[in-house]
PDB file of C-alpha atoms in Angstrom:
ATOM      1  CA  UNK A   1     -13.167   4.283   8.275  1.00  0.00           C
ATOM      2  CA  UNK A   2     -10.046   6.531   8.667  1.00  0.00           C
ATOM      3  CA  UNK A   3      -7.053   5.613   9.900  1.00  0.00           C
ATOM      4  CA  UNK A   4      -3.988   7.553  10.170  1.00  0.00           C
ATOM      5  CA  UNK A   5      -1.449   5.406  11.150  1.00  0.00           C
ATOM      6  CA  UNK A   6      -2.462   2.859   8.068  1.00  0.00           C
ATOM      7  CA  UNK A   7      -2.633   5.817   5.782  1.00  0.00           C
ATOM      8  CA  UNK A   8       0.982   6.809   6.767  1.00  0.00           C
ATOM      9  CA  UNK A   9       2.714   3.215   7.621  1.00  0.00           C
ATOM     10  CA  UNK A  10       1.389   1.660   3.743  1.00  0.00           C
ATOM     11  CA  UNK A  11       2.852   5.150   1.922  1.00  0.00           C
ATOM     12  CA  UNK A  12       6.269   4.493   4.413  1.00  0.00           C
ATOM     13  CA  UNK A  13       6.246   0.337   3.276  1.00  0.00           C
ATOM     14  CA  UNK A  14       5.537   1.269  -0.611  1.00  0.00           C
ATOM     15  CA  UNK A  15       8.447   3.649  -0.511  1.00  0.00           C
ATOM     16  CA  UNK A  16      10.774   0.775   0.957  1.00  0.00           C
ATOM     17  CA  UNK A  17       9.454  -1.682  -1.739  1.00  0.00           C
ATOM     18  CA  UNK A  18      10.370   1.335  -4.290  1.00  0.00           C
ATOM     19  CA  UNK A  19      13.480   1.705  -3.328  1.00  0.00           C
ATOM     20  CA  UNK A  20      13.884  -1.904  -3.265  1.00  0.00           C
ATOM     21  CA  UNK A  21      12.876  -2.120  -6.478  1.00  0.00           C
ATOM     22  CA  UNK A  22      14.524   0.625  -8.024  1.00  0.00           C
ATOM     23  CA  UNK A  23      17.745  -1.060  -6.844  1.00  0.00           C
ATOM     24  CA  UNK A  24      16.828  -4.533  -8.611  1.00  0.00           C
ATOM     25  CA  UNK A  25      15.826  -2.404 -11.758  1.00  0.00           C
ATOM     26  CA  UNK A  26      19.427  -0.717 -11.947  1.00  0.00           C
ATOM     27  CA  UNK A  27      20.691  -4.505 -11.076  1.00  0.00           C
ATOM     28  CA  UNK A  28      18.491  -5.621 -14.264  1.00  0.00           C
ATOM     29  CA  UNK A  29      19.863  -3.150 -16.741  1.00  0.00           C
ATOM     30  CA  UNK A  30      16.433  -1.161 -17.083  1.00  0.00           C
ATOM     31  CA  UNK A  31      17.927   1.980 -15.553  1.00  0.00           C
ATOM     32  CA  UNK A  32      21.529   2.994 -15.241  1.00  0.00           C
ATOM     33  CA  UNK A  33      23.229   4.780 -12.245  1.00  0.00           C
ATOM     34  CA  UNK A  34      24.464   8.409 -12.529  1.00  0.00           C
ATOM     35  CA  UNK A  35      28.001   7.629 -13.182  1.00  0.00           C
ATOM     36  CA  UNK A  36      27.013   6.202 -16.969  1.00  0.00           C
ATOM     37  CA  UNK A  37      24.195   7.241 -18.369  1.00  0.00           C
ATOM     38  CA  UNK A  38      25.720   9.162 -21.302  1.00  0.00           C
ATOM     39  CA  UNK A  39      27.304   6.272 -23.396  1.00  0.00           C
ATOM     40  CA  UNK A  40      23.748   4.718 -22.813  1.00  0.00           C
ATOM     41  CA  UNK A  41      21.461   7.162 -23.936  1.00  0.00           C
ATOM     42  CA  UNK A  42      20.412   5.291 -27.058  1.00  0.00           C
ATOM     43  CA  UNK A  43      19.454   2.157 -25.322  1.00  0.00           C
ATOM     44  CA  UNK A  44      17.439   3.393 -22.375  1.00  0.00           C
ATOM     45  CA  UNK A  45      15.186   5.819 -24.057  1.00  0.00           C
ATOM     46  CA  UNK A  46      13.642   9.208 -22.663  1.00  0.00           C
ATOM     47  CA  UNK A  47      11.729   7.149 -19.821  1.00  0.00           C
ATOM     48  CA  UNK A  48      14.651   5.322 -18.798  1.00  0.00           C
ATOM     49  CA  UNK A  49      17.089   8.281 -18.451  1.00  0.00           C
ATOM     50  CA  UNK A  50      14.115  10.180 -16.955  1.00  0.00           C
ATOM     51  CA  UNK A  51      13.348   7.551 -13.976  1.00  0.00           C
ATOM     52  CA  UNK A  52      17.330   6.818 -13.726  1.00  0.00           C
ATOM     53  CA  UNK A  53      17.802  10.172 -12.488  1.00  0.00           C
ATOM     54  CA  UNK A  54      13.968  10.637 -10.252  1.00  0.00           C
ATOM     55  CA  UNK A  55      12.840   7.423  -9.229  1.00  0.00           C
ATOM     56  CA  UNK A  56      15.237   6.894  -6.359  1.00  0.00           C
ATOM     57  CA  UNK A  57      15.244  10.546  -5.236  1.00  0.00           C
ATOM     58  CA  UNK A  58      10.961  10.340  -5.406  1.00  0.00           C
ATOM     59  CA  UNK A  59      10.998   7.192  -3.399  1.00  0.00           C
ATOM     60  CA  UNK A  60      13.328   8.801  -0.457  1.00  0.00           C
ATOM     61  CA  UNK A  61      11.513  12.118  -0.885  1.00  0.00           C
ATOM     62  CA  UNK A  62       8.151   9.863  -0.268  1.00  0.00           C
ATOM     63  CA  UNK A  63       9.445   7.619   2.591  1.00  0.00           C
ATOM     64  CA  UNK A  64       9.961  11.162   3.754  1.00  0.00           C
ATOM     65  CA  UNK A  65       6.668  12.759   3.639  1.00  0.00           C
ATOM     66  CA  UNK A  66       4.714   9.512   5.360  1.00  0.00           C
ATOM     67  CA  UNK A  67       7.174   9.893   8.335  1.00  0.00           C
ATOM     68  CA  UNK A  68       6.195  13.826   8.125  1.00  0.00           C
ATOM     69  CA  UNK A  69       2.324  12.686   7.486  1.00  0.00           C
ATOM     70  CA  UNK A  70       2.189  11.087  10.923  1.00  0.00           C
ATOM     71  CA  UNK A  71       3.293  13.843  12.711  1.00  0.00           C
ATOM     72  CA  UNK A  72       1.504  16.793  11.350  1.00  0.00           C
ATOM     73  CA  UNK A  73      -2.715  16.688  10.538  1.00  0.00           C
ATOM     74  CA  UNK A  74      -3.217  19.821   8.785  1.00  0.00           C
ATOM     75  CA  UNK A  75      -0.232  22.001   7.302  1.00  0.00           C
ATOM     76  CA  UNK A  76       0.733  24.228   4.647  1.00  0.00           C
ATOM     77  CA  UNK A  77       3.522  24.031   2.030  1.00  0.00           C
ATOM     78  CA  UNK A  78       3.965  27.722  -0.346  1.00  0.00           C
ATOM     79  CA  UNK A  79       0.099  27.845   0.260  1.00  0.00           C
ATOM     80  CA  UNK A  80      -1.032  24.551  -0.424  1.00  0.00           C
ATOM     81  CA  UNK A  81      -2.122  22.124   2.049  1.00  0.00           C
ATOM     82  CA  UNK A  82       0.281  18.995   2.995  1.00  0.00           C
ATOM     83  CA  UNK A  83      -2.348  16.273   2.118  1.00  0.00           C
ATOM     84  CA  UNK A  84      -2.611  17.377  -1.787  1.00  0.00           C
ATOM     85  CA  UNK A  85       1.628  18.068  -2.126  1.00  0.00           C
ATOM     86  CA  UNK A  86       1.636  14.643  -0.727  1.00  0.00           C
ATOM     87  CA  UNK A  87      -0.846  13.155  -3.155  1.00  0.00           C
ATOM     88  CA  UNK A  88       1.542  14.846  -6.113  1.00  0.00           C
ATOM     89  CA  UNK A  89       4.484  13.712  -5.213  1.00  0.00           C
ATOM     90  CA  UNK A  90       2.815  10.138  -4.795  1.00  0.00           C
ATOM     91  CA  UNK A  91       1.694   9.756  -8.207  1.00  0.00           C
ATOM     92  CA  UNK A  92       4.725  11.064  -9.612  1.00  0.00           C
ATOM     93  CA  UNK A  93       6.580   8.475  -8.131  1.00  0.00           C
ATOM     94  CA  UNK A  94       4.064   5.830  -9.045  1.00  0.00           C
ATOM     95  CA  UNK A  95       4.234   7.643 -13.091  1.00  0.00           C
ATOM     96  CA  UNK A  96       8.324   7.900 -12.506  1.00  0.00           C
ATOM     97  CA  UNK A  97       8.373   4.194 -11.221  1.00  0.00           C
ATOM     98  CA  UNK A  98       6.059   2.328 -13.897  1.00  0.00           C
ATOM     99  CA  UNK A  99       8.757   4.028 -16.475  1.00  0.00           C
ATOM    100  CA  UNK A 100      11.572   3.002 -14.694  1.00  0.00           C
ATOM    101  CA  UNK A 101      11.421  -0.423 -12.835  1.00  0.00           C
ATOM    102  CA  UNK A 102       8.045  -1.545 -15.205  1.00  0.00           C
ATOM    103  CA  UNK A 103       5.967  -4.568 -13.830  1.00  0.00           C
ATOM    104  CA  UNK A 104       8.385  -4.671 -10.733  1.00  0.00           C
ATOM    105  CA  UNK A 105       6.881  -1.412  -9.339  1.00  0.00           C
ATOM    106  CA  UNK A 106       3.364  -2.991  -8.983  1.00  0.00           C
ATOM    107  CA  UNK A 107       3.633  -3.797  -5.433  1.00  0.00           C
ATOM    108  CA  UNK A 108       4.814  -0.565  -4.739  1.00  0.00           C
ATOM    109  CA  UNK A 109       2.548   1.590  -6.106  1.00  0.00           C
ATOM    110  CA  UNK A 110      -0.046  -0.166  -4.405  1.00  0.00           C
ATOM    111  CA  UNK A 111       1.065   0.432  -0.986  1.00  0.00           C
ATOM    112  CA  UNK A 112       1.952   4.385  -1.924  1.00  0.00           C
ATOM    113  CA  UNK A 113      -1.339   4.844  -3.682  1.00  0.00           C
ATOM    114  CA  UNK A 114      -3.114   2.672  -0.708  1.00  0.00           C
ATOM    115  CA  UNK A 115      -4.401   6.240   1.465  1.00  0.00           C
ATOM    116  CA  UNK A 116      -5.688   8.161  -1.971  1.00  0.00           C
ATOM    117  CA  UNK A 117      -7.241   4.642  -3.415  1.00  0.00           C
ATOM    118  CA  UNK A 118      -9.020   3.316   0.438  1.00  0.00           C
ATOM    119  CA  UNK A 119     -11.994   5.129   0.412  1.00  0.00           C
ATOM    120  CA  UNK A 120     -13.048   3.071  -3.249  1.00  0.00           C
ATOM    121  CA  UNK A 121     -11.848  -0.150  -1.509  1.00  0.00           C
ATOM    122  CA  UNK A 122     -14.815  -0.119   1.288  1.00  0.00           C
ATOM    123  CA  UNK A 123     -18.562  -1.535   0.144  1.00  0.00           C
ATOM    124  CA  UNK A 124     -20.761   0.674   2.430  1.00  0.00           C
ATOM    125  CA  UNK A 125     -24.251  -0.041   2.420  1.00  0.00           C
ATOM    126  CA  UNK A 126     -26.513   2.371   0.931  1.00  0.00           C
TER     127      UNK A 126
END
């Protein structure tokens, strides 16, 4: 069962609820915005620092490419097709966003990983 505008609408609603909860993650102290990272270095660690400067810019970049995957059905980007840049830059934001915002990207990353993880969801009869 294949639909597109499921595939594209759950990648477009996980990337809201990132963003969303990117913001309460730089509300909660687990990431810091741009402005003062450097006098925090020591307290965030390498995955803090890491998702305080990608997570946001992943989650907009991946609100991005759902509104581009419901327009387009087979393209290519530098020689590689749309659907696997797509999958990459989903699971880097889903990697990016477990570092950064921790158990409060759960939600999230289900809805952006919801069109690679469908097809194991379905019971079809054998």
């Amino acid at each position: 069962m294949k639909f597109k505008f499921l595939d594209w609408y759950t990648q477009a609603l996980g990337a809201t609820f990132g963003i969303l909860a990117c913001i309460y993650a730089y509300v909660n102290g687990y990431m810091f915005v741009y402005g003062n990272i450097g006098g925090y270095f020591d307290f965030l660690g390498f995955s803090g620092v890491t998702s305080s400067y990608l997570l946001l810019p992943l989650c907009l970049l991946n609100l991005f490419l759902s509104l581009i995957k419901s327009y387009t059905i087979k393209k290519e980007i530098l020689n590689t097709s749309f659907e696997s840049f797509n999958i990459f830059i989903c699971i880097l934001t889903v990697i990016i966003g477990f570092m950064g915002a921790k158990i409060y990207f759960i939600i999230p990353a289900a809805f952006i990983l919801f069109h690679i993880l469908e097809p194991y969801l379905h019971n079809y009869k054998n």
